[in-house]
XYZ file of C-alpha atoms in Angstrom:
787
model
C 103.368 9.653 11.806
C 105.171 6.318 12.566
C 105.003 2.859 11.012
C 103.407 1.567 14.242
C 99.922 3.010 13.444
C 97.308 0.246 13.399
C 93.731 1.460 12.699
C 90.349 -0.118 13.547
C 89.451 -1.001 9.939
C 92.932 -2.508 9.329
C 92.556 -4.876 12.334
C 89.103 -5.890 11.052
C 90.495 -6.481 7.557
C 93.388 -8.631 8.897
C 91.031 -10.817 10.961
C 88.476 -11.007 8.120
C 85.774 -9.469 10.348
C 83.401 -6.496 9.837
C 84.625 -3.179 11.310
C 81.474 -3.156 13.451
C 82.627 -6.300 15.391
C 85.952 -4.678 16.394
C 84.066 -1.465 17.353
C 81.708 -3.485 19.601
C 84.660 -5.278 21.364
C 86.298 -1.919 22.121
C 82.985 -0.379 23.243
C 82.425 -3.286 25.647
C 85.910 -3.629 27.179
C 87.565 -0.223 26.631
C 86.211 3.030 25.158
C 84.143 3.311 21.949
C 86.306 4.460 18.986
C 85.326 7.743 17.310
C 85.310 6.090 13.881
C 86.866 3.302 11.830
C 90.031 5.357 11.190
C 91.066 5.652 14.868
C 94.628 4.476 15.660
C 94.632 1.752 18.356
C 96.891 1.722 21.443
C 98.865 -1.362 22.589
C 96.398 -1.893 25.440
C 93.391 -1.808 23.039
C 95.140 -4.238 20.649
C 95.865 -6.644 23.567
C 92.184 -6.523 24.554
C 91.060 -7.351 20.987
C 93.577 -10.216 20.643
C 92.627 -11.667 24.091
C 88.923 -11.452 23.291
C 89.282 -13.130 19.873
C 91.610 -15.870 21.320
C 89.180 -16.676 24.126
C 86.183 -16.708 21.825
C 87.764 -19.031 19.297
C 88.734 -21.951 21.642
C 86.254 -24.454 20.268
C 86.905 -27.281 22.819
C 86.210 -25.054 25.838
C 82.968 -23.787 24.255
C 81.807 -27.408 23.773
C 82.589 -28.150 27.450
C 80.516 -25.134 28.523
C 77.596 -26.291 26.372
C 77.955 -29.869 27.766
C 77.853 -28.577 31.366
C 74.759 -26.542 30.586
C 73.004 -29.614 29.137
C 73.888 -31.744 32.210
C 72.640 -29.170 34.701
C 69.199 -28.805 33.133
C 67.888 -32.420 33.616
C 68.878 -32.237 37.323
C 66.725 -29.189 37.866
C 63.804 -30.399 35.752
C 62.448 -33.194 38.027
C 62.565 -30.888 41.074
C 60.348 -28.441 39.247
C 57.966 -31.054 37.852
C 57.504 -33.331 40.981
C 55.087 -31.489 43.215
C 54.348 -27.943 42.213
C 51.424 -27.750 44.667
C 53.347 -29.212 47.626
C 56.240 -26.775 47.203
C 53.922 -23.841 47.465
C 52.057 -25.284 50.429
C 55.305 -26.262 52.107
C 56.270 -22.644 52.312
C 52.877 -21.740 53.719
C 52.958 -24.529 56.327
C 56.422 -23.503 57.478
C 55.152 -20.024 58.161
C 52.038 -21.285 60.031
C 51.835 -22.750 63.581
C 52.638 -26.460 63.957
C 49.301 -27.561 65.620
C 47.426 -26.164 62.631
C 49.434 -28.188 60.117
C 47.143 -31.328 59.909
C 44.155 -29.029 59.567
C 45.841 -27.116 56.754
C 46.781 -30.358 55.034
C 43.165 -31.518 55.274
C 42.007 -28.262 53.717
C 44.516 -28.704 50.886
C 43.218 -32.227 50.193
C 39.687 -30.899 50.155
C 40.605 -28.003 47.910
C 42.490 -30.112 45.327
C 39.406 -31.494 43.543
C 37.735 -28.105 43.792
C 40.753 -26.442 42.220
C 40.734 -28.909 39.364
C 37.039 -28.351 38.687
C 37.181 -24.594 39.136
C 38.626 -23.645 35.728
C 36.053 -25.881 33.982
C 33.180 -24.143 35.768
C 34.464 -20.584 35.749
C 35.925 -20.166 32.264
C 32.759 -20.630 30.197
C 30.761 -18.446 32.599
C 33.331 -15.654 32.341
C 33.306 -15.778 28.527
C 29.525 -15.576 28.146
C 28.739 -11.894 27.590
C 26.199 -10.644 30.088
C 23.259 -8.532 29.014
C 24.050 -4.851 29.349
C 21.412 -2.166 29.695
C 22.789 1.133 28.384
C 20.924 4.222 29.479
C 21.374 6.798 26.664
C 19.843 9.596 28.724
C 22.608 11.914 29.851
C 20.768 14.017 32.367
C 17.453 14.225 34.325
C 15.233 11.406 35.600
C 12.365 10.540 33.277
C 9.727 8.143 34.592
C 9.251 5.730 31.703
C 7.516 3.068 33.816
C 4.097 4.726 33.571
C 4.365 4.865 29.770
C 5.434 1.221 29.628
C 2.460 0.203 31.827
C 0.069 2.213 29.700
C 1.381 0.655 26.462
C 1.153 -2.855 27.946
C -2.429 -2.304 29.130
C -3.355 -0.928 25.683
C -1.745 -3.965 24.011
C -3.477 -6.364 26.448
C -6.951 -4.817 25.913
C -6.571 -4.998 22.137
C -5.436 -8.651 22.231
C -8.419 -9.647 24.462
C -10.809 -7.817 22.129
C -9.401 -9.619 19.061
C -9.739 -13.018 20.795
C -13.395 -12.337 21.566
C -14.078 -11.347 17.967
C -12.624 -14.632 16.627
C -10.315 -12.922 14.108
C -12.860 -12.398 11.278
C -11.887 -9.649 8.844
C -15.328 -8.099 8.683
C -15.673 -8.047 12.490
C -12.239 -6.457 12.775
C -13.227 -3.668 10.375
C -16.477 -3.081 12.222
C -14.571 -3.010 15.518
C -12.143 -0.418 14.102
C -15.019 1.776 12.935
C -16.599 1.405 16.370
C -13.320 2.456 18.075
C -13.062 5.498 15.829
C -16.618 6.375 16.667
C -15.940 6.109 20.415
C -12.868 8.395 20.281
C -10.123 5.696 19.914
C -8.354 8.018 17.494
C -8.138 10.798 20.040
C -6.565 8.498 22.622
C -3.902 7.369 20.168
C -3.137 10.987 19.223
C -2.711 11.911 22.894
C -0.289 9.010 23.405
C 1.738 9.968 20.298
C 1.899 13.578 21.466
C 3.125 12.535 24.917
C 5.827 10.297 23.369
C 6.927 13.109 21.027
C 7.267 15.542 23.923
C 9.244 12.940 25.860
C 11.657 12.414 22.946
C 12.132 16.181 22.576
C 12.886 16.451 26.291
C 15.568 13.723 26.018
C 17.023 15.288 22.846
C 17.293 18.708 24.531
C 19.225 17.264 27.449
C 21.703 15.293 25.197
C 24.365 17.693 23.818
C 24.694 18.073 20.021
C 27.898 16.558 18.631
C 29.642 19.008 16.287
C 32.491 18.120 13.943
C 34.673 21.166 13.266
C 37.481 21.291 10.640
C 40.627 23.519 10.833
C 38.607 26.461 9.456
C 34.836 26.983 9.303
C 32.497 29.825 8.376
C 30.249 31.224 11.112
C 27.104 30.318 9.127
C 28.239 26.708 8.639
C 29.063 26.412 12.362
C 25.566 27.668 13.264
C 23.878 25.098 10.986
C 26.044 22.257 12.390
C 25.140 23.249 15.979
C 21.428 23.565 15.009
C 21.440 27.179 16.202
C 20.521 30.420 14.476
C 23.240 32.591 12.971
C 22.267 35.464 15.273
C 22.877 33.317 18.388
C 26.372 32.335 17.215
C 27.307 35.933 16.236
C 26.064 37.107 19.668
C 28.230 34.480 21.414
C 31.257 35.527 19.323
C 30.693 39.175 20.301
C 30.588 38.161 23.961
C 34.059 36.679 23.463
C 35.323 39.842 21.795
C 35.253 38.555 18.181
C 33.406 40.609 15.567
C 32.546 38.272 12.675
C 29.773 38.065 10.082
C 28.112 34.813 8.933
C 30.328 34.583 5.829
C 33.627 35.045 7.707
C 35.782 32.038 8.604
C 37.065 31.323 12.097
C 39.747 28.845 13.161
C 39.167 25.559 15.020
C 40.131 26.882 18.483
C 37.681 29.793 18.306
C 34.885 27.607 16.915
C 35.476 24.983 19.636
C 35.206 27.580 22.442
C 31.949 28.945 20.984
C 30.454 25.452 20.446
C 31.282 24.338 24.003
C 29.845 27.563 25.397
C 26.608 26.843 23.517
C 26.372 23.354 25.054
C 27.721 21.270 22.167
C 30.211 18.431 22.254
C 33.157 19.229 19.941
C 35.007 16.740 17.753
C 37.887 17.586 15.381
C 36.923 16.845 11.774
C 39.803 15.073 10.068
C 39.755 15.735 6.334
C 41.455 12.901 4.438
C 42.866 14.326 1.208
C 43.333 12.389 -2.065
C 47.084 12.580 -1.418
C 46.749 10.882 1.985
C 44.499 8.155 0.553
C 46.703 7.536 -2.483
C 50.272 7.776 -1.175
C 51.464 5.148 1.284
C 53.933 6.845 3.668
C 53.831 4.450 6.634
C 57.007 3.837 8.646
C 58.766 0.520 8.004
C 59.199 -2.118 10.716
C 62.790 -2.813 11.719
C 62.414 -6.495 10.713
C 61.489 -5.548 7.099
C 64.629 -3.468 6.529
C 67.603 -4.818 4.558
C 71.002 -3.193 3.827
C 71.146 -0.905 0.775
C 73.868 0.719 -1.315
C 75.092 4.170 -0.204
C 74.223 7.205 -2.343
C 77.231 9.494 -2.677
C 77.080 13.085 -3.949
C 80.173 14.722 -5.408
C 80.192 18.445 -4.548
C 82.611 21.310 -4.900
C 83.556 24.476 -6.762
C 83.306 24.781 -10.535
C 86.272 23.203 -12.372
C 87.672 21.420 -9.296
C 87.370 18.022 -11.011
C 84.016 16.539 -9.933
C 83.132 15.027 -13.313
C 86.774 14.005 -13.892
C 86.687 12.091 -10.589
C 83.487 10.286 -11.613
C 85.067 9.423 -14.966
C 88.132 8.055 -13.139
C 85.910 6.021 -10.776
C 83.969 4.608 -13.720
C 87.202 3.705 -15.513
C 88.577 1.886 -12.483
C 85.300 0.266 -11.486
C 83.416 -0.358 -14.756
C 84.479 -2.627 -17.584
C 85.987 -0.730 -20.511
C 83.261 -1.931 -22.891
C 80.583 -0.195 -20.820
C 82.330 3.128 -20.352
C 81.243 4.479 -23.734
C 77.596 3.540 -23.285
C 76.876 5.900 -20.430
C 73.852 8.152 -20.836
C 75.413 11.492 -19.954
C 72.155 13.227 -19.020
C 71.322 10.783 -16.223
C 73.748 12.489 -13.781
C 73.743 9.361 -11.579
C 75.924 6.276 -11.855
C 76.259 2.992 -9.975
C 79.638 1.296 -9.661
C 80.831 -1.889 -7.940
C 83.624 -1.530 -5.343
C 84.899 -4.851 -3.951
C 81.597 -6.456 -4.933
C 79.495 -3.760 -3.195
C 77.466 -1.230 -5.253
C 77.826 2.541 -4.694
C 75.551 5.113 -6.341
C 77.169 8.432 -7.346
C 75.378 11.715 -8.108
C 77.119 14.479 -10.028
C 76.134 18.085 -9.212
C 77.042 21.229 -11.177
C 79.570 23.554 -9.538
C 78.264 26.875 -10.843
C 76.781 29.234 -8.244
C 73.418 29.322 -10.033
C 72.931 25.622 -9.330
C 72.536 26.139 -5.564
C 69.125 24.489 -5.490
C 70.477 21.447 -7.329
C 73.366 21.112 -4.877
C 71.055 21.446 -1.877
C 68.773 18.797 -3.386
C 71.783 16.536 -4.043
C 72.814 16.751 -0.397
C 69.314 16.019 0.943
C 68.863 12.721 -0.951
C 72.331 11.288 -0.315
C 74.159 9.495 2.500
C 77.776 10.635 2.016
C 79.268 13.765 0.432
C 82.632 13.790 -1.341
C 83.885 17.376 -1.240
C 86.229 18.094 -4.132
C 88.904 20.725 -3.401
C 91.602 21.544 -5.952
C 95.054 21.454 -4.287
C 96.171 24.523 -6.278
C 92.996 26.682 -5.817
C 92.066 25.779 -2.246
C 88.623 26.485 -0.777
C 86.372 28.656 -2.996
C 82.856 30.182 -2.507
C 80.985 27.134 -3.856
C 83.183 24.836 -1.737
C 81.963 26.666 1.401
C 78.384 26.477 0.139
C 78.767 22.719 -0.463
C 80.114 22.269 3.100
C 77.053 24.101 4.452
C 74.644 22.000 2.349
C 76.229 18.765 3.591
C 76.153 19.983 7.220
C 72.510 21.055 6.874
C 71.631 17.612 5.514
C 73.594 15.999 8.381
C 75.669 13.723 6.140
C 79.335 12.753 6.644
C 81.884 14.598 4.472
C 84.907 12.931 2.878
C 87.323 15.534 1.472
C 89.079 14.639 -1.794
C 92.057 16.968 -2.393
C 92.353 16.802 -6.188
C 95.082 17.829 -8.668
C 97.964 16.795 -6.337
C 100.005 15.978 -9.461
C 100.269 19.706 -10.316
C 103.433 21.646 -9.513
C 101.396 24.417 -7.865
C 99.548 21.966 -5.575
C 99.586 22.850 -1.858
C 97.541 20.229 0.085
C 98.628 21.543 3.522
C 97.064 24.938 2.766
C 93.788 23.127 1.922
C 93.906 21.258 5.268
C 94.466 24.578 7.048
C 91.489 26.152 5.241
C 89.263 23.172 6.063
C 89.801 23.681 9.812
C 88.518 27.263 9.442
C 85.177 25.803 8.281
C 84.843 23.205 11.045
C 86.362 20.253 9.158
C 89.408 19.107 11.136
C 91.436 16.439 9.252
C 92.171 13.078 10.925
C 95.938 13.646 10.726
C 95.389 16.764 12.843
C 93.336 14.908 15.457
C 89.925 15.587 13.931
C 87.253 13.342 12.423
C 87.215 14.437 8.776
C 88.656 11.892 6.330
C 90.926 13.593 3.768
C 92.198 11.720 0.700
C 94.782 13.072 -1.729
C 93.818 12.168 -5.287
C 94.519 12.966 -8.898
C 91.516 12.247 -11.118
C 93.614 12.796 -14.237
C 96.473 10.455 -13.252
C 94.202 7.991 -11.363
C 96.165 8.455 -8.100
C 94.466 7.591 -4.777
C 91.081 6.620 -6.317
C 91.062 3.111 -4.750
C 91.836 4.543 -1.290
C 89.013 7.112 -1.651
C 86.520 4.370 -2.617
C 87.638 2.248 0.363
C 86.969 5.207 2.689
C 83.497 5.611 1.134
C 82.630 1.919 1.694
C 83.912 2.040 5.301
C 81.909 5.201 6.076
C 78.805 3.559 4.537
C 79.398 0.376 6.579
C 79.485 2.412 9.819
C 76.231 4.186 8.884
C 74.286 0.878 8.532
C 72.061 2.101 5.687
C 68.827 0.145 5.300
C 65.600 0.212 3.272
C 62.535 -1.967 2.703
C 62.450 -3.359 -0.862
C 59.062 -5.063 -0.328
C 56.828 -2.024 -0.754
C 55.773 0.381 -3.518
C 58.708 2.355 -4.925
C 59.339 5.958 -3.887
C 62.229 8.400 -4.232
C 63.303 11.634 -5.905
C 63.457 13.010 -9.453
C 67.111 13.879 -10.181
C 66.671 15.271 -13.704
C 64.013 15.440 -16.423
C 63.998 16.320 -20.110
C 62.025 15.923 -23.349
C 63.339 13.286 -25.736
C 62.310 13.324 -29.416
C 61.629 9.587 -29.646
C 60.494 8.769 -26.103
C 58.741 11.955 -24.952
C 59.250 13.143 -21.348
C 62.140 11.217 -19.765
C 62.961 11.426 -16.053
C 65.976 10.233 -14.071
C 64.743 8.840 -10.759
C 66.609 7.699 -7.670
C 64.643 4.959 -5.890
C 65.098 5.573 -2.144
C 62.707 2.995 -0.684
C 60.667 0.092 -2.006
C 60.974 -1.375 -5.502
C 59.924 0.385 -8.723
C 58.679 -2.033 -11.377
C 57.990 -1.678 -15.092
C 54.265 -0.980 -15.570
C 53.898 0.825 -12.198
C 51.801 4.006 -12.119
C 53.962 6.829 -10.768
C 53.154 10.378 -9.713
C 55.842 13.072 -9.482
C 54.739 16.658 -8.878
C 52.297 17.470 -11.708
C 53.423 14.523 -13.851
C 51.702 11.148 -13.849
C 52.059 8.054 -15.990
C 52.902 4.393 -16.278
C 56.560 3.275 -16.359
C 56.849 2.260 -20.017
C 60.598 1.658 -20.142
C 63.230 1.648 -17.411
C 66.971 1.928 -18.167
C 70.000 1.825 -15.895
C 72.901 4.294 -16.215
C 74.520 2.106 -18.911
C 71.351 2.106 -21.042
C 70.400 -1.522 -20.227
C 66.705 -2.296 -19.816
C 65.472 -3.135 -16.300
C 62.181 -4.667 -15.166
C 62.572 -3.522 -11.557
C 64.815 -1.229 -9.495
C 65.345 -1.495 -5.735
C 66.550 1.085 -3.171
C 69.557 3.308 -4.112
C 69.268 2.443 -7.824
C 69.210 5.359 -10.324
C 66.992 4.714 -13.367
C 65.805 6.597 -16.434
C 62.068 6.110 -17.052
C 59.794 7.004 -19.965
C 55.998 7.116 -19.936
C 55.194 10.238 -17.877
C 52.663 12.822 -19.079
C 55.218 15.662 -18.801
C 58.756 16.319 -17.595
C 58.488 16.592 -13.774
C 60.384 19.216 -11.782
C 63.834 18.123 -10.661
C 63.769 17.431 -6.925
C 60.097 16.397 -6.845
C 59.396 13.297 -4.767
C 57.863 10.443 -6.791
C 55.599 7.624 -5.584
C 54.384 4.400 -7.193
C 50.607 4.238 -6.601
C 47.818 1.705 -7.160
C 44.919 3.852 -8.450
C 45.546 5.610 -11.780
C 42.218 7.495 -11.790
C 42.878 8.943 -8.333
C 46.468 9.798 -9.329
C 45.239 11.801 -12.348
C 42.697 13.543 -10.100
C 45.503 14.552 -7.693
C 47.638 15.864 -10.584
C 44.734 18.004 -11.848
C 44.318 19.362 -8.312
C 48.039 20.257 -8.136
C 47.918 21.907 -11.578
C 44.896 23.986 -10.559
C 46.807 25.187 -7.469
C 49.795 26.171 -9.646
C 47.534 28.006 -12.115
C 45.931 29.930 -9.260
C 49.391 30.990 -8.034
C 50.457 32.103 -11.513
C 47.220 33.975 -12.242
C 48.344 37.278 -10.682
C 48.061 39.937 -13.436
C 51.190 41.718 -14.801
C 51.828 44.477 -17.409
C 53.512 44.396 -20.877
C 57.262 44.945 -21.002
C 60.537 44.461 -22.889
C 64.112 44.708 -21.597
C 64.579 48.024 -23.461
C 61.703 49.859 -21.747
C 61.976 48.050 -18.416
C 64.017 50.745 -16.636
C 61.727 53.566 -17.904
C 58.707 51.728 -16.522
C 60.450 51.190 -13.166
C 61.307 54.924 -13.001
C 57.740 55.892 -13.884
C 56.482 53.665 -11.085
C 54.430 51.603 -13.539
C 56.398 48.393 -13.090
C 56.289 46.621 -9.781
C 56.844 43.152 -11.192
C 58.884 41.636 -14.052
C 57.313 38.425 -15.314
C 59.529 35.916 -17.117
C 58.998 32.634 -18.952
C 62.066 30.368 -18.925
C 62.559 27.526 -21.420
C 65.696 25.338 -21.353
C 67.150 22.147 -22.766
C 67.081 20.294 -19.405
C 64.964 20.783 -16.291
C 67.978 21.367 -14.034
C 69.086 24.392 -16.083
C 65.561 25.822 -16.015
C 65.476 25.579 -12.207
C 68.924 27.133 -11.887
C 68.026 30.112 -14.104
C 64.679 30.475 -12.358
C 66.309 30.627 -8.904
C 69.046 33.036 -10.086
C 66.604 35.428 -11.776
C 64.221 35.516 -8.826
C 67.180 36.518 -6.610
C 67.501 39.727 -8.682
C 64.311 41.129 -7.085
C 64.844 44.464 -5.327
C 62.704 47.069 -3.546
C 61.496 48.644 -6.815
C 60.794 45.562 -8.892
C 59.959 41.959 -8.127
C 61.246 39.357 -10.623
C 58.800 36.460 -10.988
C 59.206 33.412 -13.238
C 55.620 32.577 -14.188
C 56.472 29.483 -16.206
C 59.470 27.213 -16.694
C 59.730 24.194 -18.945
C 61.929 22.064 -21.155
C 61.960 21.980 -24.964
C 61.663 24.508 -27.781
C 59.754 27.791 -27.306
C 56.281 27.179 -28.716
C 53.162 29.182 -29.522
C 51.516 28.554 -26.135
C 54.574 30.137 -24.409
C 54.158 33.230 -26.615
C 50.416 33.380 -25.864
C 51.131 33.156 -22.128
C 53.784 35.878 -22.439
C 51.394 38.139 -24.363
C 48.522 37.678 -21.909
C 50.687 38.105 -18.790
C 53.065 40.640 -20.396
C 56.188 38.584 -19.816
C 59.623 38.296 -21.432
C 60.630 34.862 -22.762
C 64.118 33.599 -21.864
C 65.450 30.715 -23.984
C 68.462 28.796 -22.665
C 70.045 26.545 -25.322
C 66.689 26.334 -27.158
C 65.105 28.129 -30.145
C 61.525 29.161 -30.938
C 59.622 27.214 -33.602
C 58.214 29.070 -36.632
C 54.693 29.494 -35.145
C 56.219 30.976 -31.966
C 58.405 33.405 -33.989
C 55.420 34.645 -35.998
C 53.267 34.939 -32.873
C 55.985 36.889 -31.016
C 56.408 39.342 -33.917
C 52.638 39.795 -34.225
C 52.000 40.274 -30.486
C 55.207 42.207 -29.824
C 56.579 39.720 -27.292
C 60.258 40.109 -26.333
C 62.227 36.817 -26.670
C 65.853 36.530 -25.514
C 68.087 33.537 -26.323
C 71.171 32.695 -24.258
C 73.783 29.952 -24.201
C 75.664 31.160 -21.113
C 73.854 31.617 -17.813
C 76.004 34.624 -16.792
C 74.899 36.608 -19.898
C 71.233 36.022 -19.093
C 71.571 37.132 -15.450
C 73.829 40.112 -16.273
C 71.524 41.444 -19.026
C 68.384 41.368 -16.915
C 70.233 42.877 -13.943
C 71.580 45.638 -16.228
C 68.087 46.312 -17.626
C 66.714 46.644 -14.109
C 69.438 49.141 -13.204
C 68.883 51.089 -16.440
C 72.352 50.338 -17.809
C 71.218 48.192 -20.731
C 72.668 49.636 -23.918
C 72.519 46.961 -26.599
C 74.717 48.039 -29.508
C 73.816 45.071 -31.701
C 70.623 43.218 -32.400
C 70.274 39.785 -33.897
C 68.385 39.677 -37.224
C 67.254 36.232 -38.383
C 67.792 35.948 -42.161
C 66.116 32.599 -42.834
C 65.865 28.868 -42.135
C 67.036 25.945 -44.245
C 66.184 22.278 -43.666
C 68.912 19.643 -44.176
C 67.549 17.041 -46.614
C 70.745 15.154 -47.464
C 74.351 15.017 -46.229
C 77.522 14.203 -48.197
C 80.950 13.353 -46.802
C 83.776 15.003 -48.802
C 87.271 14.017 -47.644
C 88.956 17.410 -48.071
C 86.025 19.533 -46.858
C 84.045 17.499 -44.323
C 80.243 17.177 -44.256
C 78.296 19.045 -46.951
C 74.608 19.636 -46.170
C 72.111 19.560 -49.025
C 69.436 22.035 -47.873
C 66.066 23.489 -48.824
C 65.446 27.117 -47.777
C 62.109 27.170 -45.932
C 61.784 30.921 -45.331
C 63.785 34.141 -45.771
C 67.225 33.662 -47.335
C 70.644 32.278 -46.494
C 73.554 34.669 -47.145
C 77.181 33.617 -47.648
C 79.454 34.128 -44.569
C 76.505 34.762 -42.271
C 76.392 33.388 -38.723
C 74.472 30.131 -38.374
C 72.930 27.932 -35.713
C 72.359 24.216 -36.145
C 69.075 23.370 -34.410
C 68.013 19.754 -33.748
C 64.583 19.047 -32.163
C 64.343 22.682 -31.045
C 67.701 22.550 -29.230
C 70.788 24.469 -30.413
C 73.646 22.005 -30.896
C 76.134 24.365 -32.579
C 76.721 28.059 -33.265
C 79.295 29.210 -35.807
C 79.961 30.676 -39.261
C 78.842 29.460 -42.668
C 81.992 28.225 -44.471
C 80.561 27.916 -48.009
C 77.270 28.311 -49.891
C 76.710 26.833 -53.388
C 73.948 26.447 -55.965
C 74.866 23.371 -58.010
C 78.639 23.756 -58.503
C 78.800 27.568 -58.345
C 79.365 29.693 -55.255
C 76.305 31.773 -54.393
C 76.091 35.099 -52.546
C 72.650 34.217 -51.248
C 69.932 31.593 -51.755
C 66.301 32.661 -51.541
C 63.191 30.929 -50.145
C 62.029 27.665 -51.822
C 65.430 27.084 -53.471
C 67.907 24.290 -52.799
C 71.578 24.765 -51.954
C 74.648 23.081 -50.532
C 76.447 24.476 -47.480
C 79.218 23.646 -45.005
C 79.570 24.975 -41.452
C 82.973 25.992 -40.092
C 84.534 23.447 -37.679
C 81.325 21.365 -37.479
C 80.611 18.101 -39.308
C 77.918 16.450 -37.151
C 75.080 17.629 -39.415
C 72.180 15.191 -39.743
C 69.134 14.956 -42.017
C 66.225 16.888 -40.455
C 68.419 19.549 -38.776
C 67.416 23.189 -39.260
C 70.170 25.658 -40.159
C 69.207 29.152 -39.006
C 71.074 32.011 -40.692
C 71.366 35.310 -38.803
C 73.401 38.475 -38.695
C 74.164 41.002 -35.959
C 72.820 44.472 -36.809
C 73.934 47.627 -35.071
C 71.155 49.589 -33.394
C 71.350 53.379 -33.830
C 71.377 55.005 -30.398
């Protein structure tokens, strides 16, 4: 821990050279450094200084070049003078002296011949000679006698025609005469002989059979031109009992076909996907450096988002900070003129799949560990995800400004999980930061750029864009909106893209600040509109050329998904779930999950499916973004599923349909409540004391700002009634934006106890003023259920 420490990247910085150059010098003349943070010894420093001094003496380099230039002309004439004599000189030295004049004479004689030889030989060698290919594979067939016979027939006929002088009438008479004298019979005999000959050749040539990965026995028989009985018999001989309709694999079919004298070829089926999606490997010469993609991982509430906010503050102009689209979850910042792309991942345990996905599409992981909490369960999980993805980990020890901070304990815990800090002789870079106080952020970013520089990240921008969907949601004005990370190639506005079961043309493309882009290269996160539906987060996307084929592929994928989801299930609600499990009626609990963003839907889906046990299997049959609609209720009714709404509400048609078809709908705002309730229902411990009763819905038609009160909403009651002091939800575009209490309810200037359907009223919501025209205010009350 002395002042003397001089690291690889510091030497490079001082000389104004890339870290890679210093690494190469050490690799060549000493030992290769472990990484850019290695402390250099005096000997290694001397080597670097000597090397750089020697290689920067310009005058000596010029002298070396001058010497090289002088040497070359001396050698050139020796090579050019007598190339033939040099060769022959060596041969004459090896031969006996008396034979020398003779050899010289031969050389003189050969010289003109040698000059002419290429002129004579080259054209003759390039002229393709006539090749006679015998297609018969076995047996000797004497074709000469048939050739002779055909020639004699042809000759006789030609002579006869010459004698007749070519008149049409004579020709006809001649033909009649031939028929009369049995000419027909001769021709029939010849044709029969030729037919038999062809059959003989065909029998001896083996039948070529193309066999796919799987084939039915009947199909194999028809391809081999054999009867089904013969093939079944051959299968039995090999100990396989199979009927004509049964399928057999390629290996079995190949053995049978070869045994029956056929030549086997593997049938390669080219799918639409293979024809449409270009996944060829890039040539090294086409690759150019790209920005690193960094994922910020760690336990919940350890400061991941705070760190990203701090990075954006230090790296992005203040005017842009407010214009960040929060849903994008990916940001690009400039550090010393170099771009870095950051991905934010949720820390909650339910978001495992999102964290795993984040690790797989990134180059570097920043592991956030709070100095006061230390390593927690999701921290360990994040370490494992990063290790599984094989990406370098930079540990950021956050909250060092707190009194309870203990960074040394964190370093100790890291070693237990295979991350040995550099200060302790390991390879893991550890940076002490405070996201709140902006301490150590610059140092952390420098470590990220150095790690990226060592990795030499490259991509090919001159090909069709491809990458991964980070997030997707439904937007009221723009429809399905997806956040994409371009990983290779360039995505352009107007490109046709396919992502999972979504397809469409890129209508608009925005960067993380909301600025419009016309194209996005590798490592650039963009938000695109124009897809047919919100794709699943984590789906790979590809820019393709053929829209018709892309739509065909999407239909194929949807059909496969429908087939998977078509397994029948029974009708159920959370209340009777345990009784059905006990009675042995329920083997599967089907759920439909709707959420406000795709990432939440996936997280809930994964968490609920983990609840499966020996008695009951939990299966999410459908997951999507947006409000619960009538088609969700119809699906739930037909497949006897429970609908789970996360931060969304059902529309009026869905509510009516659910009441009519007795479909159980559950709304949650906290993921823990959703998981706990379903787990409790499965264990038979569900004892709901209260039930939510929806009183009515009112549409906001006008808003008024009153200084002492806040925002007053002028509303029209659509259905039911609104009661004073009831609980309310403010719903915008099917998504719950606030839950609270009704503060006041008035009809004209008077307070009202309740306002019925088709009447107008004014209302205020406690501690909430962001009410807008078009919002729906849903009034409800909690009713106790008698047990």
